[in-house]
Coordinates of C-alpha atoms in Angstrom, one line a residue:
X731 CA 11.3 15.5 1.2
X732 CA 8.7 13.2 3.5
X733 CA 5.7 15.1 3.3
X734 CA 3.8 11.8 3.8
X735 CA 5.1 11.8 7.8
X736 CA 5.7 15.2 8.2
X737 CA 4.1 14.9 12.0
X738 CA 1.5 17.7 10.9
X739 CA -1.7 17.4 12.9
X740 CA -4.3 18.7 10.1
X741 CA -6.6 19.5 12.7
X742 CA -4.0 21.9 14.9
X743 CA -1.6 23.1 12.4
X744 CA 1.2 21.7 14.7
X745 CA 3.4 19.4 14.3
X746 CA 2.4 17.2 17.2
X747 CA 0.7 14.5 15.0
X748 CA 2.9 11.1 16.4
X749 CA 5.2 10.2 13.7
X750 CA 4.9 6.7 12.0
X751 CA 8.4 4.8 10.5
X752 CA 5.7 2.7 8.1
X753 CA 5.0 6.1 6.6
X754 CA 8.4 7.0 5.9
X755 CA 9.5 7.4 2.1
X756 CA 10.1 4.3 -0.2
X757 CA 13.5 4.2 -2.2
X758 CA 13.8 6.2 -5.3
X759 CA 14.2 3.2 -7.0
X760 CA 10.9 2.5 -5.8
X761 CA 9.0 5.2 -7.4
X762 CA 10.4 5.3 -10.4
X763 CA 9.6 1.7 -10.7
X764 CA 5.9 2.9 -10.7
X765 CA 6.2 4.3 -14.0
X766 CA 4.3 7.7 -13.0
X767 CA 7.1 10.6 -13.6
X768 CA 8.9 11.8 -16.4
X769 CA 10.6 13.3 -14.1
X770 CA 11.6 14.1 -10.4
X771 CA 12.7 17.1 -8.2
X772 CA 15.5 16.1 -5.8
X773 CA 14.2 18.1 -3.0
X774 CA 15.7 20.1 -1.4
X775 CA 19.4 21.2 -2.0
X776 CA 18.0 24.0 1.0
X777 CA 21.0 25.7 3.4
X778 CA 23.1 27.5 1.2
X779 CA 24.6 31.3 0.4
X780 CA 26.8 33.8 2.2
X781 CA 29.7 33.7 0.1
X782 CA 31.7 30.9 1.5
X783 CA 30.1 27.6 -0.9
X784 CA 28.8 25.9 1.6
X785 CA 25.7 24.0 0.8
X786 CA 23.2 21.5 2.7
X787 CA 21.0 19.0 1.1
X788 CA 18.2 17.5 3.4
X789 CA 16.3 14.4 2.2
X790 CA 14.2 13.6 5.5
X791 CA 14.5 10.4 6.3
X792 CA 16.6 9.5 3.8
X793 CA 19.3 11.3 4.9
X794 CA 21.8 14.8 5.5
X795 CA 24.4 16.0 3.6
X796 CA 26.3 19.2 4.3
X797 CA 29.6 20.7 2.3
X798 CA 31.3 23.3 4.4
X799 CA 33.0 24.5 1.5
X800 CA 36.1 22.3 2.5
X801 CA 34.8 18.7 3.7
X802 CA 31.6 16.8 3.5
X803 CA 29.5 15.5 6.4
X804 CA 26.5 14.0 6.9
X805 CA 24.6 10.5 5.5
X806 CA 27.6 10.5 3.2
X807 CA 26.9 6.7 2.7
X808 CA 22.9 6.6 2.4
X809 CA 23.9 9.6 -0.5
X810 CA 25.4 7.0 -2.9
X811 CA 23.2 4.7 -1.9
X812 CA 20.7 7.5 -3.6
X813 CA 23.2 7.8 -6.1
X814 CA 22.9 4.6 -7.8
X815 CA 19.0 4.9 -7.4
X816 CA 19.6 8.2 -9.4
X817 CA 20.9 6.1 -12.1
X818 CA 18.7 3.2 -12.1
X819 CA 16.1 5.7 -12.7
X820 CA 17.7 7.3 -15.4
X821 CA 18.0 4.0 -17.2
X822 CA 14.5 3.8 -17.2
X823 CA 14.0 7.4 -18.9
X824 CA 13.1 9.6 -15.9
X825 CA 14.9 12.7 -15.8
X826 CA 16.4 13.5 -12.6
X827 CA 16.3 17.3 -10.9
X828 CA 18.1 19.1 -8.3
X829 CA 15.7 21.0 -6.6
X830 CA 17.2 24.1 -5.1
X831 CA 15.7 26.4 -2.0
X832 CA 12.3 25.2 -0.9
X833 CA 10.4 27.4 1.7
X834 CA 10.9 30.7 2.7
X835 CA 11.9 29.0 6.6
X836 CA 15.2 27.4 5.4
X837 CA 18.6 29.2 5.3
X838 CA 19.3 30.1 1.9
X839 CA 20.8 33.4 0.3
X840 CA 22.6 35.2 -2.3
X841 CA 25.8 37.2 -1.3
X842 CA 27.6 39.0 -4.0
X843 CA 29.1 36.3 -6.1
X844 CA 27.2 33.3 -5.1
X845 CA 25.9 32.9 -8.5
X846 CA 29.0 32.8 -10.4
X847 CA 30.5 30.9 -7.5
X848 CA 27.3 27.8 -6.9
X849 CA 27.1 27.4 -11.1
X850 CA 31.0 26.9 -10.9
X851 CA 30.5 24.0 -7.6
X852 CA 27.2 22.8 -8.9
X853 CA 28.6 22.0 -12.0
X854 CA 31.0 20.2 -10.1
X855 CA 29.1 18.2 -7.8
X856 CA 26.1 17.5 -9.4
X857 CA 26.5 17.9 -13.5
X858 CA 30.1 16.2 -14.2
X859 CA 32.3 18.9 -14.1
X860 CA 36.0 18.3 -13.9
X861 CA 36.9 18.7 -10.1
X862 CA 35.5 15.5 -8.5
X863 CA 36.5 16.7 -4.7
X864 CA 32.5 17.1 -4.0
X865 CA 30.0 14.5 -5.3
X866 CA 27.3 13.4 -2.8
X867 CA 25.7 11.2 -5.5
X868 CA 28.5 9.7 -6.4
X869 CA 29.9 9.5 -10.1
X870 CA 26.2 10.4 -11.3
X871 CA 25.2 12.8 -13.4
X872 CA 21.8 14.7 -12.4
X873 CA 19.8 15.6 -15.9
X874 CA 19.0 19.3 -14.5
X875 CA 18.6 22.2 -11.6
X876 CA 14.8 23.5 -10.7
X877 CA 15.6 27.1 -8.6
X878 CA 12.5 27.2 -6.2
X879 CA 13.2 30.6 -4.5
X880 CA 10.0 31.4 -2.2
X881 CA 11.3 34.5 -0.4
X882 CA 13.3 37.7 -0.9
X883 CA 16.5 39.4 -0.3
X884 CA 14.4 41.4 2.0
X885 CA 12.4 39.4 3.8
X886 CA 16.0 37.1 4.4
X887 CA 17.3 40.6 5.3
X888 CA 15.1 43.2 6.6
X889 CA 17.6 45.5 6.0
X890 CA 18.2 44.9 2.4
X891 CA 17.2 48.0 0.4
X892 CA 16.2 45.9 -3.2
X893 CA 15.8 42.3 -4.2
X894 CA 19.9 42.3 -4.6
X895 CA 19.2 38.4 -5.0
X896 CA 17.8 38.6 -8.6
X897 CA 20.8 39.9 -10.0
X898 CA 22.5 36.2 -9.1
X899 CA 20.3 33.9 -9.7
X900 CA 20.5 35.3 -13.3
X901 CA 24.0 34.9 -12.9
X902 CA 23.8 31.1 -11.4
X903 CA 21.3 30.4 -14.5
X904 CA 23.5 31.9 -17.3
X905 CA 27.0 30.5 -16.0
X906 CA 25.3 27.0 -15.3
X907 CA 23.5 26.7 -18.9
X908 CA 27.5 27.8 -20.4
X909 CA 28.4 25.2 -18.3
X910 CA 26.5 22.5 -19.6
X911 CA 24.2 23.4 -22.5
X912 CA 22.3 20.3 -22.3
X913 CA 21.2 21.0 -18.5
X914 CA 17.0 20.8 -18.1
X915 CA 16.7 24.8 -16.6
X916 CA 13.2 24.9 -14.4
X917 CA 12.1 28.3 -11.8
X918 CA 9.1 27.6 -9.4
X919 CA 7.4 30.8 -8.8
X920 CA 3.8 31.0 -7.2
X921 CA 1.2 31.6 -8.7
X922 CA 0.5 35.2 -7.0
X923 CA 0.0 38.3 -8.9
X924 CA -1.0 40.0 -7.0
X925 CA 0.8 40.4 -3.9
X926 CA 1.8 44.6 -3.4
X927 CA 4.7 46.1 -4.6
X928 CA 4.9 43.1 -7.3
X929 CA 1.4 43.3 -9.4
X930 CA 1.8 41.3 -11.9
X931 CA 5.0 38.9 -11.6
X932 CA 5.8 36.5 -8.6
X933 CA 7.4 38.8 -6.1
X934 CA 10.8 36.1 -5.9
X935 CA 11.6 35.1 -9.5
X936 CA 9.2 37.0 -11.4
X937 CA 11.8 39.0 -12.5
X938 CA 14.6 36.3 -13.1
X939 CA 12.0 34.7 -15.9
X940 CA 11.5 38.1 -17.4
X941 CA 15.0 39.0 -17.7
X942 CA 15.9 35.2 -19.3
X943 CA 13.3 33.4 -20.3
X944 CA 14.9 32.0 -23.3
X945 CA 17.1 29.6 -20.3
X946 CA 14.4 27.9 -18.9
X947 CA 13.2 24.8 -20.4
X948 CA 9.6 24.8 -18.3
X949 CA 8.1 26.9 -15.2
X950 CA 6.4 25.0 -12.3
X951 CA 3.7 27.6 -11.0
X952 CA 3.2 26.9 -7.3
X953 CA -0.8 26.2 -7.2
X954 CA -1.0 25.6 -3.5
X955 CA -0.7 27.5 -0.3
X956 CA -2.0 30.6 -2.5
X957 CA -5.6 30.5 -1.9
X958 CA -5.5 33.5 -3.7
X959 CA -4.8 32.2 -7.1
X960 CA -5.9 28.5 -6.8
X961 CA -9.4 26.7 -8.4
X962 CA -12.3 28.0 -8.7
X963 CA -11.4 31.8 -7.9
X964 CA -8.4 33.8 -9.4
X965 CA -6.9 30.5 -11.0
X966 CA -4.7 32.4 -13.2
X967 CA -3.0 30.1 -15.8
X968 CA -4.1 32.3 -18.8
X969 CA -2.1 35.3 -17.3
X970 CA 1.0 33.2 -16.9
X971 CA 0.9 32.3 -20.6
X972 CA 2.1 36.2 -21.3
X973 CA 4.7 35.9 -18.9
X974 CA 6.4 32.9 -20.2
X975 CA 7.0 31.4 -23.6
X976 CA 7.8 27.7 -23.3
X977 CA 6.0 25.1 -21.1
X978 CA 4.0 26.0 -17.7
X979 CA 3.5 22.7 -15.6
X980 CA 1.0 22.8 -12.5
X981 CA 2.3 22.5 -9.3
X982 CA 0.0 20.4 -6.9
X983 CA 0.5 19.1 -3.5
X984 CA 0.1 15.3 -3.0
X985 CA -2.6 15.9 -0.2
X986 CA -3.8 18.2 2.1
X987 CA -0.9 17.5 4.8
X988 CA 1.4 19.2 1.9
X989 CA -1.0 22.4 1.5
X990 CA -1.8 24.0 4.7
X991 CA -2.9 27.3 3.6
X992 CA -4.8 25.1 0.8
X993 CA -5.3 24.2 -2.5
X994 CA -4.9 20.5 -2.7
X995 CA -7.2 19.3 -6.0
X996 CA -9.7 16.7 -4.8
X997 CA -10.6 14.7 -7.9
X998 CA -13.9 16.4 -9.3
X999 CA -11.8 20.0 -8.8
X1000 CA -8.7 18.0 -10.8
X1001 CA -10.9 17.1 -13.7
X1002 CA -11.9 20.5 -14.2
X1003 CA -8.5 21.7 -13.8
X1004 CA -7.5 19.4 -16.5
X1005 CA -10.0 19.8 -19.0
X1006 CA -9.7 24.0 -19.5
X1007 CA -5.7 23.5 -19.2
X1008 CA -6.8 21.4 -22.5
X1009 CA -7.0 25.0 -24.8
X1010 CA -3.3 25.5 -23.9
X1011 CA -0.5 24.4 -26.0
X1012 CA 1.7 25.6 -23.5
X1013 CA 0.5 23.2 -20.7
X1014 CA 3.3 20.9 -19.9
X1015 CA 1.7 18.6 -16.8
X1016 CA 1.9 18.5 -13.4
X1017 CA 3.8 18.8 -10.5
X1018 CA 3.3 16.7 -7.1
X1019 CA 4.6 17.6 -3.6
X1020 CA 6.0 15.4 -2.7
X1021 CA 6.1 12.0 -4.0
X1022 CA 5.8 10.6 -0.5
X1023 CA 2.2 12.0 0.2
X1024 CA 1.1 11.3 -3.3
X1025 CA 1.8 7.8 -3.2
X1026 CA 1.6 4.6 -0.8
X1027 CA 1.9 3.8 2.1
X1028 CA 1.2 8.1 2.4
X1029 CA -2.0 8.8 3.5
X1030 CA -4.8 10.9 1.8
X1031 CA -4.8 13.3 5.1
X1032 CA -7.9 15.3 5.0
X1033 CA -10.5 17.0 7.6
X1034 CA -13.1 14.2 8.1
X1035 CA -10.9 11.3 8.1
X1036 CA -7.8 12.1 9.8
X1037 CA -8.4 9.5 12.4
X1038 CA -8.3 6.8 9.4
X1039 CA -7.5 8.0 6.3
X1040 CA -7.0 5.8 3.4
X1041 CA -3.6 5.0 1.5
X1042 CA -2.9 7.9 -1.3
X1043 CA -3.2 7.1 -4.4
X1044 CA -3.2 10.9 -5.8
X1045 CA 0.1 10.4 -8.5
X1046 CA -2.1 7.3 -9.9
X1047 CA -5.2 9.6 -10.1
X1048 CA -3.0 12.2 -12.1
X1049 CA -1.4 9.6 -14.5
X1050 CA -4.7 8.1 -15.0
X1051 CA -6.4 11.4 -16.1
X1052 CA -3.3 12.1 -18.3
X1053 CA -3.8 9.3 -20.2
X1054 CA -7.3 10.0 -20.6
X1055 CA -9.3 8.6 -17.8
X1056 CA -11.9 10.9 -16.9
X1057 CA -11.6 11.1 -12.5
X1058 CA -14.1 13.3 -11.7
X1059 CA -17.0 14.8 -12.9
X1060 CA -15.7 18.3 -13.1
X1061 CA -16.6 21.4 -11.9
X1062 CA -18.1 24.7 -12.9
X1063 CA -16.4 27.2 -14.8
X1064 CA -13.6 29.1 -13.4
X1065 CA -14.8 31.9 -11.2
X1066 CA -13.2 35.7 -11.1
X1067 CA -10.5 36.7 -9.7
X1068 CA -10.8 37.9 -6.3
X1069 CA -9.4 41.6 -4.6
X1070 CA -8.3 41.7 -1.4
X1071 CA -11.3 43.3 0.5
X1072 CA -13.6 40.1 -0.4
X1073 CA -11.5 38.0 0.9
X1074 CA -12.3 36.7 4.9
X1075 CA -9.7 35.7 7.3
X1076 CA -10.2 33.4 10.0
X1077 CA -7.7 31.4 12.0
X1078 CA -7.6 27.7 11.7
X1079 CA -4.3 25.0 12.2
X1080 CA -5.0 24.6 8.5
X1081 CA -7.1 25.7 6.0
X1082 CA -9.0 22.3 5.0
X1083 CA -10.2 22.2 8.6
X1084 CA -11.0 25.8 9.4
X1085 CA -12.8 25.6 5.8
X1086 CA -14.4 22.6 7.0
X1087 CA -15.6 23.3 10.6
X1088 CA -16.2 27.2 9.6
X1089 CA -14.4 28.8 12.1
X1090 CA -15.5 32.5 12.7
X1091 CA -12.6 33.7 14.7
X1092 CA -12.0 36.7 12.0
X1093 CA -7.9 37.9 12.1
X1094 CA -5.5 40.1 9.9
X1095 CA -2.4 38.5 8.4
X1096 CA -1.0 41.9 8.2
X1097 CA -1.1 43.0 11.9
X1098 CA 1.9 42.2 14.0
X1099 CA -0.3 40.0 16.3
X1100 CA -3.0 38.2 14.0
X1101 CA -5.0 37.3 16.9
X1102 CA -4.8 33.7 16.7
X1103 CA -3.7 30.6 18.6
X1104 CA 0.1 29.7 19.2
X1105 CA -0.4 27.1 16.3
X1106 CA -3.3 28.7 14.3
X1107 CA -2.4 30.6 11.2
X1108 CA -4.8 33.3 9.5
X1109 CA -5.8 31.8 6.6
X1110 CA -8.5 33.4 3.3
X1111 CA -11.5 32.6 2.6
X1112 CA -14.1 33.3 0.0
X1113 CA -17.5 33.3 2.1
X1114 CA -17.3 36.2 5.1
X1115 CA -20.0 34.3 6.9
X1116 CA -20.5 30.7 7.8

């Protein structure tokens, strides 16, 4: 994606911030030539389900490509362009992902038999399967699939009775790893365990991972926009060490223009992130949203100097502190976890802003009419009073 010139005005919320072309991604090739990632979610494959194999993947400014189910449309061009930029990145080592889903806004969905039937097409188009009548990339062959799922058969479908999803995604994950036993397997749930109904798993794929752990290769827990379960209160990585085996990698937004409801990492906060994950044999790293905000000419958006910010350097500050350069000075111990009642909730365009002006105009996120502004959301916070 292009979170780095998203348009999101960090004061408002909105998306009325004027877009700049200079901010616009850099070429794959480009950021692989950085030498940060080991590896990189193609984000996102996001308009897909409903029985009929159609399938849309959006790439911001980089381009469109849609699959009816019959004929491709789109950036077809700018997609092997991306192609071959897949591959040069390969040959330098960095495993490359199809990211699948994305947020709960996009039109994704699983109708009876869209598992079976998307491993069968994915396999296809994106992990060298036989029929070569849909290929956006080209002839190249993507390393894995990462399912980021971030809503529910119900709240697709108000009218949906259970999470009837679950049952093929397991499907899509089982046929796909038959398909190609090599295939790098990832699930992004958040890191929420709270949320009602669902105490104690993530409420979309919390049951996928319990039903088939064994397929995944690593989890990415979502550690932003889930203010709930993000540093210094109710950070929760112990808890997911019980509900998955293998690797748990981090998931971090690139800045505060990629978190609205919070929990971007500013360097001290990292640190101390980084040094208790250092008890874990089950940490695996990090994950950045998106490469565009963590990296130049993206900005480091936050709410003092959003009239000038500086150029981001956030993906150098993570490799750095990999490799054993301290960042920050660290933090205080992790804090407990939170309930519901102590939480405050005020309205604010986005959470670094409302956190940092302390607005007092107090809402409910459950009520049909939150009482804020057209472009406010009702946001948690810790302190009840400014």
């Amino acid at each position: 994606q292009n979170a780095a010139n998203n348009g999101l005005d960090i004061v408002k919320g909105d998306l009325q911030r004027t877009r700049d072309p200079s901010l616009n991604q850099l070429s794959l090739r480009a950021y692989c030539d950085l030498k940060y990632y080991d590896a990189i979610n193609l984000a996102f494959l996001n308009v897909f389900g409903g029985g009929d194999g159609h399938f849309t993947i959006n790439f911001a400014a980089n381009g469109v490509y849609t699959w009816s189910g019959s004929q491709a449309t789109g950036d077809i061009a700018s997609f092997v362009t991306i192609g071959q930029d897949i591959a040069y990145c390969q040959s330098l080592g960095v495993k490359m992902i199809m990211s699948l889903a994305g947020d709960k806004i996009s039109n994704y969905s699983f109708a009876k038999g869209d598992g079976a039937r998307y491993a069968k097409l994915w396999h296809n188009a994106f992990l060298g399967g036989p029929d070569a009548s849909v290929r956006p990339f080209g002839d190249v062959v993507l390393d894995g699939i990462e399912l980021d799922i971030e809503k529910t058969a119900q709240e697709a479908d108000p009218t949906a009775t259970s999470n009837t999803w679950i049952e093929e995604m397991v499907t899509l994950v089982k046929d796909l790893k038959t398909l190609k036993s090599n295939l790098i397997l990832a699930v992004v749930p958040q890191c929420s365990l709270t949320f009602p109904g669902y105490i104690g798993k993530d409420k979309n794929v919390g049951d996928v991972i319990a039903q088939i752990p064994e397929l995944f290769d690593y989890i990415i827990v979502q550690y932003y926009n889930n203010i709930e379960c993000t540093y210094p209160y109710g950070f929760n990585y112990n808890a997911w060490t019980s509900l998955f085996p293998g690797y748990i990698y981090i998931g971090l937004p690139g800045d505060w223009s990629s978190a609205i409801s919070g929990g971007f990492l500013e360097p001290n906060s990292l640190q101390a992130v980084h040094d208790y994950l250092q008890d874990y044999n089950q940490f695996g790293g990090y994950s950045v949203y998106d490469i565009s905000s963590s990296n130049a000419p993206g900005r480091a958006w936050n709410a003092v100097n959003f009239a000038n910010p500086p150029v981001s350097q956030y993906s150098q500050t993570i490799y750095n502190m990999i490799n054993g350069q301290k960042v920050g000075s660290g933090m205080p111990a992790l804090g407990p976890a939170q309930l519901e009642n102590e939480f405050a909730f005020r309205c604010g365009g986005t959470w670094v802003h409302a956190n940092a002006t302390c607005t007092n105009k107090v809402c409910n996120p459950m009520a049909a009419v939150t009482g804020c502004g057209t472009s406010e959301q009702c946001f948690r916070f810790l302190s009840k009073t400014c």
